Short mmCIF file of C-alpha atoms in Angstrom, two decimals:
data_model
loop_
_atom_site.label_atom_id
_atom_site.label_comp_id
_atom_site.label_asym_id
_atom_site.label_seq_id
_atom_site.Cartn_x
_atom_site.Cartn_y
_atom_site.Cartn_z
CA MET A 1 -14.94 -18.27 2.47
CA SER A 2 -17.99 -16.21 3.46
CA LEU A 3 -21.54 -16.70 2.24
CA GLN A 4 -24.63 -14.52 1.95
CA VAL A 5 -27.98 -16.05 0.99
CA GLU A 6 -30.73 -13.95 -0.59
CA LYS A 7 -34.06 -15.70 -1.08
CA MET A 8 -35.90 -14.43 -4.14
CA GLU A 9 -39.38 -14.85 -5.60
CA LYS A 10 -40.50 -17.93 -7.53
CA ASN A 11 -38.37 -20.25 -5.36
CA MET A 12 -35.06 -18.80 -6.51
CA ALA A 13 -32.09 -17.88 -4.32
CA LYS A 14 -28.86 -16.01 -4.88
CA LEU A 15 -25.73 -17.13 -3.08
CA THR A 16 -23.02 -14.47 -2.84
CA ILE A 17 -19.73 -16.22 -2.17
CA GLU A 18 -16.59 -14.37 -1.14
CA VAL A 19 -13.19 -16.08 -1.29
CA PRO A 20 -10.20 -14.50 0.51
CA ALA A 21 -7.61 -12.62 -1.55
CA SER A 22 -4.98 -15.12 -0.40
CA ASP A 23 -6.91 -17.98 -2.05
CA LEU A 24 -7.23 -15.95 -5.24
CA GLU A 25 -3.48 -15.36 -5.21
CA LYS A 26 -2.83 -19.12 -4.88
CA ALA A 27 -5.15 -19.80 -7.81
CA LEU A 28 -3.43 -17.11 -9.93
CA GLN A 29 -0.04 -18.63 -9.17
CA SER A 30 -1.39 -22.08 -10.05
CA ALA A 31 -2.73 -20.69 -13.36
CA TYR A 32 0.68 -19.15 -14.09
CA LYS A 33 2.44 -22.49 -13.52
CA LYS A 34 0.06 -24.22 -15.90
CA GLN A 35 0.46 -21.63 -18.65
CA LYS A 36 4.08 -20.52 -18.37
CA ASN A 37 5.43 -23.21 -20.70
CA ARG A 38 3.17 -21.88 -23.48
CA ILE A 39 4.25 -18.23 -23.09
CA SER A 40 7.43 -16.77 -24.54
CA LEU A 41 8.92 -13.26 -24.37
CA PRO A 42 12.09 -11.92 -26.02
CA GLY A 43 15.09 -12.47 -23.76
CA PHE A 44 13.55 -15.37 -21.86
CA ARG A 45 13.53 -19.09 -22.52
CA LYS A 46 10.11 -20.67 -22.87
CA GLY A 47 8.75 -21.53 -19.44
CA LYS A 48 11.15 -19.19 -17.66
CA VAL A 49 9.25 -15.90 -18.05
CA PRO A 50 8.50 -14.43 -14.57
CA ARG A 51 4.81 -14.04 -13.79
CA GLN A 52 5.23 -10.31 -13.12
CA MET A 53 6.66 -9.82 -16.63
CA ILE A 54 3.76 -11.72 -18.22
CA GLU A 55 1.19 -9.70 -16.27
CA LYS A 56 2.95 -6.46 -17.18
CA MET A 57 3.00 -7.39 -20.88
CA TYR A 58 -0.51 -8.92 -21.21
CA GLY A 59 -2.33 -7.57 -18.15
CA ALA A 60 -3.06 -9.23 -14.81
CA GLU A 61 -6.34 -10.62 -16.22
CA ILE A 62 -4.43 -13.12 -18.39
CA PHE A 63 -4.67 -15.65 -15.53
CA PHE A 64 -8.15 -14.68 -14.26
CA ASP A 65 -10.19 -17.28 -16.21
CA ASP A 66 -8.07 -20.23 -15.11
CA ALA A 67 -7.96 -18.97 -11.52
CA ALA A 68 -11.75 -18.53 -11.42
CA ASN A 69 -12.28 -22.00 -12.90
CA GLU A 70 -10.09 -23.44 -10.14
CA ILE A 71 -11.80 -21.57 -7.28
CA ILE A 72 -15.49 -21.70 -8.22
CA PRO A 73 -16.23 -25.47 -8.05
CA LYS A 74 -14.71 -25.91 -4.59
CA ALA A 75 -16.14 -22.66 -3.20
CA TYR A 76 -19.61 -23.38 -4.59
CA SER A 77 -19.52 -26.91 -3.16
CA GLU A 78 -18.72 -25.51 0.30
CA ALA A 79 -21.49 -22.90 -0.05
CA TYR A 80 -23.94 -25.63 -1.13
CA ASP A 81 -23.25 -27.57 2.06
CA GLU A 82 -23.37 -24.47 4.26
CA CYS A 83 -26.47 -22.70 2.92
CA GLU A 84 -28.96 -25.41 4.06
CA LEU A 85 -31.12 -24.80 1.00
CA ASP A 86 -32.70 -27.66 -0.96
CA ILE A 87 -31.14 -26.72 -4.32
CA VAL A 88 -32.76 -28.33 -7.36
CA SER A 89 -30.97 -26.74 -10.32
CA ARG A 90 -27.53 -26.18 -11.69
CA PRO A 91 -26.08 -22.83 -10.55
CA GLU A 92 -25.98 -19.82 -12.84
CA ILE A 93 -22.57 -18.34 -12.00
CA ASN A 94 -21.71 -14.66 -12.31
CA ILE A 95 -18.33 -13.18 -11.29
CA GLU A 96 -18.80 -9.93 -9.35
CA GLN A 97 -15.18 -9.15 -8.45
CA ILE A 98 -11.84 -10.56 -9.50
CA GLU A 99 -8.85 -8.34 -8.88
CA LYS A 100 -5.36 -8.95 -7.55
CA GLY A 101 -5.08 -8.24 -3.83
CA LYS A 102 -8.85 -8.25 -3.31
CA PRO A 103 -11.33 -10.99 -2.34
CA PHE A 104 -12.78 -12.99 -5.23
CA ILE A 105 -16.59 -12.58 -5.22
CA PHE A 106 -19.08 -14.47 -7.34
CA THR A 107 -22.80 -15.22 -7.21
CA ALA A 108 -24.67 -18.44 -7.87
CA LEU A 109 -28.34 -18.16 -8.87
CA VAL A 110 -30.15 -21.39 -7.99
CA ALA A 111 -33.65 -22.81 -7.86
CA THR A 112 -34.84 -24.18 -4.53
CA LYS A 113 -37.30 -26.99 -3.94
CA PRO A 114 -40.85 -25.58 -3.98
CA GLU A 115 -43.16 -25.88 -1.00
CA VAL A 116 -46.25 -27.95 -1.81
CA THR A 117 -49.65 -27.19 -0.31
CA LEU A 118 -51.69 -30.35 -0.59
CA GLY A 119 -55.34 -30.25 -1.53
CA GLU A 120 -57.69 -33.21 -1.30
CA TYR A 121 -55.82 -36.47 -1.91
CA LYS A 122 -57.93 -39.06 -0.08
CA GLY A 123 -61.10 -40.45 -1.59
CA MET A 124 -60.04 -39.85 -5.18
CA GLU A 125 -62.29 -41.52 -7.76
CA VAL A 126 -60.66 -44.27 -9.81
CA ASP A 127 -61.98 -46.78 -12.33
CA LYS A 128 -62.88 -50.20 -11.02
CA VAL A 129 -60.46 -52.91 -12.15
CA SER A 130 -62.06 -55.56 -14.33
CA THR A 131 -60.20 -58.83 -14.80
CA ARG A 132 -62.96 -60.53 -16.76
CA VAL A 133 -61.53 -62.49 -19.72
CA THR A 134 -63.68 -63.41 -22.71
CA GLN A 135 -63.26 -66.47 -24.88
CA LYS A 136 -62.70 -64.12 -27.80
CA GLU A 137 -59.64 -62.66 -26.06
CA VAL A 138 -58.23 -66.13 -25.35
CA ASP A 139 -58.78 -67.20 -28.97
CA ALA A 140 -57.12 -64.01 -30.27
CA LYS A 141 -54.04 -64.61 -28.11
CA ILE A 142 -53.76 -68.21 -29.30
CA GLN A 143 -54.26 -67.09 -32.90
CA GLU A 144 -51.43 -64.60 -32.42
CA GLU A 145 -49.16 -67.44 -31.29
CA ALA A 146 -50.25 -69.51 -34.28
CA GLU A 147 -49.30 -66.60 -36.59
CA LYS A 148 -45.83 -66.56 -35.04
CA ASN A 149 -45.46 -70.27 -35.78
CA ALA A 150 -46.83 -70.11 -39.32
CA ARG A 151 -44.71 -71.27 -42.23
CA THR A 152 -44.60 -69.64 -45.65
CA VAL A 153 -45.48 -71.76 -48.70
CA THR A 154 -45.48 -70.90 -52.39
CA VAL A 155 -48.97 -70.88 -53.94
CA GLU A 156 -49.47 -71.80 -57.61
CA ASP A 157 -53.17 -72.59 -57.91
CA ARG A 158 -54.79 -69.25 -57.09
CA ALA A 159 -54.59 -65.48 -57.45
CA VAL A 160 -53.21 -63.00 -54.87
CA GLN A 161 -55.16 -62.67 -51.62
CA ASP A 162 -54.93 -60.19 -48.76
CA GLY A 163 -52.06 -61.15 -46.41
CA ASP A 164 -50.01 -62.89 -49.11
CA GLU A 165 -46.39 -62.03 -49.72
CA VAL A 166 -45.68 -61.47 -53.40
CA ILE A 167 -42.53 -61.00 -55.47
CA LEU A 168 -43.25 -58.49 -58.22
CA ASP A 169 -41.85 -56.15 -60.85
CA PHE A 170 -43.42 -52.71 -61.16
CA GLU A 171 -42.88 -49.48 -63.07
CA GLY A 172 -44.77 -46.24 -62.45
CA PHE A 173 -45.84 -43.61 -64.98
CA VAL A 174 -47.23 -40.09 -64.57
CA ASP A 175 -48.84 -38.61 -67.68
CA GLY A 176 -47.40 -41.52 -69.64
CA GLU A 177 -43.82 -40.81 -68.56
CA ALA A 178 -41.79 -43.07 -66.27
CA PHE A 179 -40.60 -41.25 -63.17
CA GLU A 180 -37.46 -41.64 -61.08
CA GLY A 181 -37.72 -44.12 -58.20
CA GLY A 182 -40.90 -45.67 -59.60
CA LYS A 183 -39.38 -48.94 -60.77
CA GLY A 184 -38.63 -52.14 -58.89
CA GLU A 185 -37.72 -55.70 -59.81
CA ASN A 186 -38.27 -58.87 -57.78
CA TYR A 187 -39.60 -56.69 -54.98
CA PRO A 188 -41.04 -58.49 -51.92
CA LEU A 189 -44.34 -57.00 -50.71
CA THR A 190 -46.83 -58.21 -48.11
CA ILE A 191 -50.36 -57.35 -49.21
CA GLY A 192 -52.12 -55.31 -46.53
CA SER A 193 -48.89 -54.13 -44.88
CA GLY A 194 -49.43 -50.51 -45.96
CA SER A 195 -45.86 -50.32 -47.25
CA PHE A 196 -46.89 -48.70 -50.54
CA ILE A 197 -49.03 -45.64 -51.16
CA PRO A 198 -52.78 -46.00 -50.38
CA GLY A 199 -54.69 -48.10 -52.91
CA PHE A 200 -51.69 -49.87 -54.42
CA GLU A 201 -51.72 -53.11 -52.46
CA GLU A 202 -55.50 -53.51 -52.55
CA GLN A 203 -55.49 -53.50 -56.37
CA LEU A 204 -53.02 -56.40 -56.45
CA VAL A 205 -55.62 -58.65 -54.79
CA GLY A 206 -56.88 -60.96 -57.56
CA ALA A 207 -53.73 -60.63 -59.67
CA GLU A 208 -52.51 -63.85 -61.27
CA ALA A 209 -48.86 -64.90 -61.50
CA GLU A 210 -46.96 -63.72 -64.61
CA LYS A 211 -49.90 -61.63 -65.88
CA GLU A 212 -49.35 -57.87 -66.11
CA ILE A 213 -51.95 -55.65 -64.47
CA GLU A 214 -52.27 -51.89 -64.15
CA VAL A 215 -52.61 -50.27 -60.74
CA LYS A 216 -53.95 -46.71 -60.65
CA VAL A 217 -53.19 -44.54 -57.62
CA THR A 218 -52.96 -40.91 -56.56
CA PHE A 219 -49.92 -39.78 -54.60
CA PRO A 220 -50.79 -38.13 -51.26
CA GLU A 221 -50.50 -34.34 -50.98
CA ASP A 222 -47.86 -34.78 -48.28
CA TYR A 223 -45.73 -37.23 -50.32
CA HIS A 224 -41.99 -36.72 -49.76
CA ALA A 225 -41.18 -36.21 -53.47
CA GLU A 226 -42.34 -32.70 -54.40
CA GLU A 227 -42.84 -33.51 -58.09
CA LEU A 228 -45.27 -36.37 -57.29
CA LYS A 229 -47.48 -34.73 -54.64
CA GLY A 230 -51.16 -35.14 -55.56
CA LYS A 231 -50.31 -36.65 -58.98
CA GLU A 232 -52.20 -39.56 -60.53
CA ALA A 233 -50.00 -42.47 -61.52
CA VAL A 234 -50.28 -45.83 -63.28
CA PHE A 235 -48.08 -48.73 -62.23
CA LYS A 236 -47.57 -51.67 -64.56
CA CYS A 237 -47.10 -54.68 -62.32
CA THR A 238 -46.24 -58.32 -62.83
CA VAL A 239 -46.47 -60.76 -59.92
CA HIS A 240 -43.87 -63.52 -60.26
CA GLU A 241 -44.47 -65.43 -57.06
CA ILE A 242 -47.27 -65.72 -54.49
CA LYS A 243 -46.49 -66.90 -50.97
CA ALA A 244 -49.04 -67.57 -48.26
CA LYS A 245 -48.85 -68.21 -44.55
CA GLU A 246 -49.78 -71.71 -43.54
CA LEU A 247 -51.00 -71.72 -39.97
CA PRO A 248 -50.53 -74.76 -37.76
CA GLU A 249 -53.58 -76.71 -36.62
CA ILE A 250 -54.59 -75.48 -33.18
CA ASP A 251 -54.76 -78.75 -31.28
CA ASP A 252 -52.98 -80.67 -28.50
CA GLU A 253 -49.86 -81.04 -30.64
CA PHE A 254 -49.72 -77.26 -31.18
CA ALA A 255 -50.20 -76.62 -27.45
CA ALA A 256 -47.34 -79.00 -26.58
CA GLU A 257 -45.10 -77.27 -29.13
CA VAL A 258 -45.65 -73.67 -27.95
CA SER A 259 -46.12 -74.20 -24.20
CA GLU A 260 -45.27 -76.46 -21.28
CA PHE A 261 -48.69 -78.13 -21.44
CA ASP A 262 -49.71 -81.37 -23.10
CA THR A 263 -53.28 -80.48 -24.02
CA LEU A 264 -55.01 -77.55 -25.71
CA ASP A 265 -57.43 -77.18 -22.79
CA GLU A 266 -54.56 -76.76 -20.32
CA TYR A 267 -52.87 -74.25 -22.64
CA LYS A 268 -56.10 -72.25 -23.00
CA ALA A 269 -56.53 -72.16 -19.22
CA ASP A 270 -52.99 -70.84 -18.81
CA VAL A 271 -53.51 -68.18 -21.51
CA LYS A 272 -56.69 -67.08 -19.76
CA ALA A 273 -54.91 -66.85 -16.40
CA LYS A 274 -52.11 -64.76 -17.89
CA ILE A 275 -54.54 -62.36 -19.59
CA LYS A 276 -56.35 -61.98 -16.27
CA GLU A 277 -53.07 -61.27 -14.46
CA GLN A 278 -52.11 -58.67 -17.09
CA LYS A 279 -55.49 -56.98 -16.78
CA ALA A 280 -55.06 -56.79 -13.01
CA GLU A 281 -51.62 -55.17 -13.41
CA ASP A 282 -52.85 -52.75 -16.08
CA GLY A 283 -55.87 -51.85 -13.96
CA LYS A 284 -53.72 -51.19 -10.92
CA ARG A 285 -51.39 -48.93 -12.91
CA LYS A 286 -54.38 -47.05 -14.31
CA GLN A 287 -55.78 -46.52 -10.80
CA GLU A 288 -52.38 -45.25 -9.62
CA ASP A 289 -52.16 -42.82 -12.53
CA GLN A 290 -55.71 -41.56 -11.93
CA ALA A 291 -55.22 -41.06 -8.18
CA VAL A 292 -51.84 -39.34 -8.59
CA GLU A 293 -53.15 -37.08 -11.36
CA GLN A 294 -56.01 -35.87 -9.17
CA ALA A 295 -53.73 -35.30 -6.17
CA ILE A 296 -51.44 -33.20 -8.38
CA LYS A 297 -54.40 -31.22 -9.73
CA ASN A 298 -55.61 -30.44 -6.20
CA ALA A 299 -52.18 -29.33 -4.91
CA THR A 300 -50.62 -25.88 -5.26
CA TYR A 301 -46.94 -25.12 -5.83
CA GLU A 302 -44.69 -22.87 -7.91
CA ILE A 303 -42.02 -24.66 -9.92
CA PRO A 304 -39.06 -22.49 -10.97
CA ASP A 305 -38.07 -22.59 -14.65
CA ALA A 306 -34.48 -23.48 -13.71
CA MET A 307 -35.73 -26.67 -12.02
CA VAL A 308 -37.50 -27.73 -15.23
CA GLU A 309 -34.46 -26.85 -17.34
CA THR A 310 -32.24 -28.99 -15.11
CA GLN A 311 -34.65 -31.94 -15.42
CA VAL A 312 -34.77 -31.49 -19.21
CA ALA A 313 -30.96 -31.44 -19.40
CA GLN A 314 -30.84 -34.70 -17.42
CA MET A 315 -33.38 -36.32 -19.74
CA VAL A 316 -31.45 -35.21 -22.85
CA ASN A 317 -28.26 -36.61 -21.29
CA ASP A 318 -29.96 -39.94 -20.48
CA PHE A 319 -31.27 -40.13 -24.06
CA ALA A 320 -27.79 -39.40 -25.43
CA GLN A 321 -26.32 -42.26 -23.38
CA ARG A 322 -28.95 -44.68 -24.76
CA ILE A 323 -28.20 -43.54 -28.33
CA GLN A 324 -24.45 -43.91 -27.78
CA SER A 325 -24.95 -47.42 -26.39
CA GLN A 326 -26.45 -48.26 -29.81
CA GLY A 327 -23.30 -47.02 -31.56
CA LEU A 328 -24.60 -43.61 -32.67
CA THR A 329 -23.44 -40.13 -31.74
CA MET A 330 -26.01 -37.44 -31.01
CA GLU A 331 -24.73 -35.51 -34.05
CA GLN A 332 -25.57 -38.53 -36.24
CA TYR A 333 -28.97 -38.89 -34.56
CA TYR A 334 -29.78 -35.22 -35.18
CA GLN A 335 -28.69 -35.60 -38.80
CA PHE A 336 -30.79 -38.72 -39.43
CA THR A 337 -33.93 -37.39 -37.72
CA GLY A 338 -33.78 -33.68 -38.50
CA MET A 339 -33.92 -33.07 -34.76
CA SER A 340 -31.79 -30.54 -32.87
CA GLU A 341 -30.80 -30.20 -29.21
CA ASP A 342 -33.09 -27.17 -28.78
CA LYS A 343 -36.04 -28.94 -30.42
CA MET A 344 -35.47 -32.08 -28.33
CA SER A 345 -35.28 -30.01 -25.14
CA GLU A 346 -38.56 -28.31 -26.04
CA GLU A 347 -40.24 -31.68 -26.64
CA PHE A 348 -38.99 -33.03 -23.30
CA LYS A 349 -40.34 -30.06 -21.30
CA PRO A 350 -43.93 -31.32 -20.69
CA GLN A 351 -42.61 -34.71 -19.56
CA ALA A 352 -39.98 -33.05 -17.34
CA LEU A 353 -42.62 -30.85 -15.71
CA LYS A 354 -44.89 -33.87 -15.11
CA ARG A 355 -42.03 -35.78 -13.45
CA ILE A 356 -41.29 -32.87 -11.13
CA GLU A 357 -44.94 -32.31 -10.20
CA THR A 358 -45.47 -36.01 -9.50
CA ARG A 359 -42.39 -36.29 -7.31
CA LEU A 360 -43.09 -33.12 -5.32
CA VAL A 361 -46.70 -34.01 -4.57
CA LEU A 362 -45.95 -37.62 -3.65
CA GLU A 363 -43.11 -36.53 -1.35
CA ALA A 364 -45.52 -34.10 0.32
CA ILE A 365 -48.10 -36.88 0.81
CA ALA A 366 -45.45 -39.20 2.25
CA LYS A 367 -44.49 -36.48 4.71
CA ALA A 368 -48.11 -35.67 5.61
CA GLU A 369 -48.88 -39.35 6.25
CA ASN A 370 -45.60 -40.00 8.11
CA ILE A 371 -44.55 -42.61 5.57
CA GLU A 372 -41.01 -43.58 6.45
CA ILE A 373 -38.90 -46.49 5.29
CA SER A 374 -37.22 -48.49 8.03
CA ASP A 375 -33.73 -49.95 7.73
CA GLU A 376 -35.34 -53.40 7.67
CA LYS A 377 -37.47 -52.50 4.62
CA LEU A 378 -34.43 -51.05 2.91
CA ASP A 379 -32.52 -54.29 3.56
CA GLU A 380 -35.40 -56.27 2.03
CA GLU A 381 -35.25 -54.12 -1.11
CA ILE A 382 -31.47 -54.45 -1.33
CA ALA A 383 -31.86 -58.22 -1.01
CA LYS A 384 -34.26 -58.22 -4.00
CA MET A 385 -31.79 -56.13 -6.03
CA ALA A 386 -28.94 -58.45 -5.06
CA GLU A 387 -30.94 -61.47 -6.23
CA ALA A 388 -31.59 -59.74 -9.58
CA TYR A 389 -27.88 -58.96 -9.96
CA ARG A 390 -26.90 -62.43 -8.67
CA MET A 391 -24.88 -60.90 -5.85
CA GLU A 392 -24.73 -61.31 -2.12
CA ALA A 393 -26.91 -58.70 -0.39
CA ASP A 394 -24.13 -57.75 2.05
CA LYS A 395 -21.70 -57.18 -0.82
CA LEU A 396 -24.18 -54.96 -2.66
CA LYS A 397 -24.86 -53.02 0.52
CA GLU A 398 -21.12 -52.44 0.96
CA PHE A 399 -20.90 -50.91 -2.52
CA MET A 400 -23.70 -48.45 -1.76
CA GLY A 401 -22.90 -45.09 -0.19
CA GLU A 402 -25.07 -43.37 2.40
CA ASN A 403 -26.47 -41.01 -0.23
CA GLU A 404 -27.56 -43.96 -2.37
CA LYS A 405 -29.30 -45.60 0.58
CA LYS A 406 -31.00 -42.30 1.45
CA GLN A 407 -32.17 -41.92 -2.15
CA MET A 408 -33.52 -45.48 -2.13
CA LYS A 409 -35.51 -44.77 1.02
CA GLU A 410 -36.97 -41.63 -0.54
CA ASP A 411 -37.92 -43.52 -3.72
CA MET A 412 -39.56 -46.29 -1.69
CA ALA A 413 -41.50 -43.73 0.39
CA VAL A 414 -42.79 -42.12 -2.81
CA GLN A 415 -43.97 -45.51 -4.09
CA GLU A 416 -45.70 -46.21 -0.78
CA ALA A 417 -47.44 -42.83 -1.12
CA VAL A 418 -48.83 -44.05 -4.48
CA THR A 419 -50.07 -47.23 -2.80
CA PHE A 420 -51.63 -45.11 -0.02
CA LEU A 421 -53.53 -43.01 -2.59
CA VAL A 422 -55.00 -46.08 -4.27
CA GLU A 423 -55.90 -47.75 -0.97
CA ASN A 424 -57.76 -44.60 0.04
CA ALA A 425 -59.41 -44.05 -3.34
CA VAL A 426 -63.03 -44.75 -4.23
CA GLU A 427 -63.79 -47.07 -7.16
CA LYS A 428 -66.48 -45.81 -9.51
#
């Protein structure tokens, strides 16, 4: 195999790969052996037709596609290793010459990793982290826990209130005529949930059990049923049952039930500490995002379209695997959502571009600041992973190839570059 590399504008390169005629002949013979059992000619038993006869009858090109498909992956892989380019896209293959007795020549158009020229990345302004926790925030968190532990009781001595769950019958009319889909019986509805069209639930507040009331609403202009868009409607409703949430008393007994503490004061102190910890984590992430965003903005680079397309394809593939793990095919997902592969790819593009920009700039900062991950640090990270997987660190390390370890080191260096940016940022 011989290779020519032509560097092109916008971080693209064209690899021209030439494979000897002898290798093409081997691939043609291999293609013949695979296909001969499917080819029949008068006077020959199936599978016994000589290759020369087949080529004479159908043309030598009958085996070209299979031969090319056999040669290209191996030849491209060898060219990839030999060219010493940092290729960041799938190759766009084009066959230049395929002819018996002559070398097989094809080209691979690829995107190469862009050079990044860093701008200012030290002294970036970031928001100061506030971990102050108010009593109102603590009370809201405890109230949220109380809501989770509420029990539902049937109410018989009052009318419907906001937040109640009711069981009702309803029938809707437009211009005095009942319309399709506007009727329900023994329907459960939580008042204030926003499940029904605007204005419906609010008018049920004050309704008494087993007394019919009329609810007047106007369907939104963007309502899914064409014949109801913008129409005024009257619903005749009868509430059969009113259920209310009964919250537990927030006291020592409640604290002991929902936490590991015996008293309400201890529980409140723990809730406050956890809110403070969460605020510290959120603040740190915000500072990281702000510092990285500014470093990206100050850097210059030229990202080839093929690099973005490759990232998008990977993201679509990852999404498909998650969908399939939930028991759906992508065809079903597209059908249910009205989405398509092209539309999804278009929606992923901004996120794909952001991922690429972030990675490129952080790698450049790591290089500029000589951030390198030692074998000892890598071992520490592997030990953490092993603990999470409940494995022995040495066993996990054995399973990992050199490429995986190299990738881990690169990922860790990128994360340390983020830490470096924040440590050298200025709080405002």
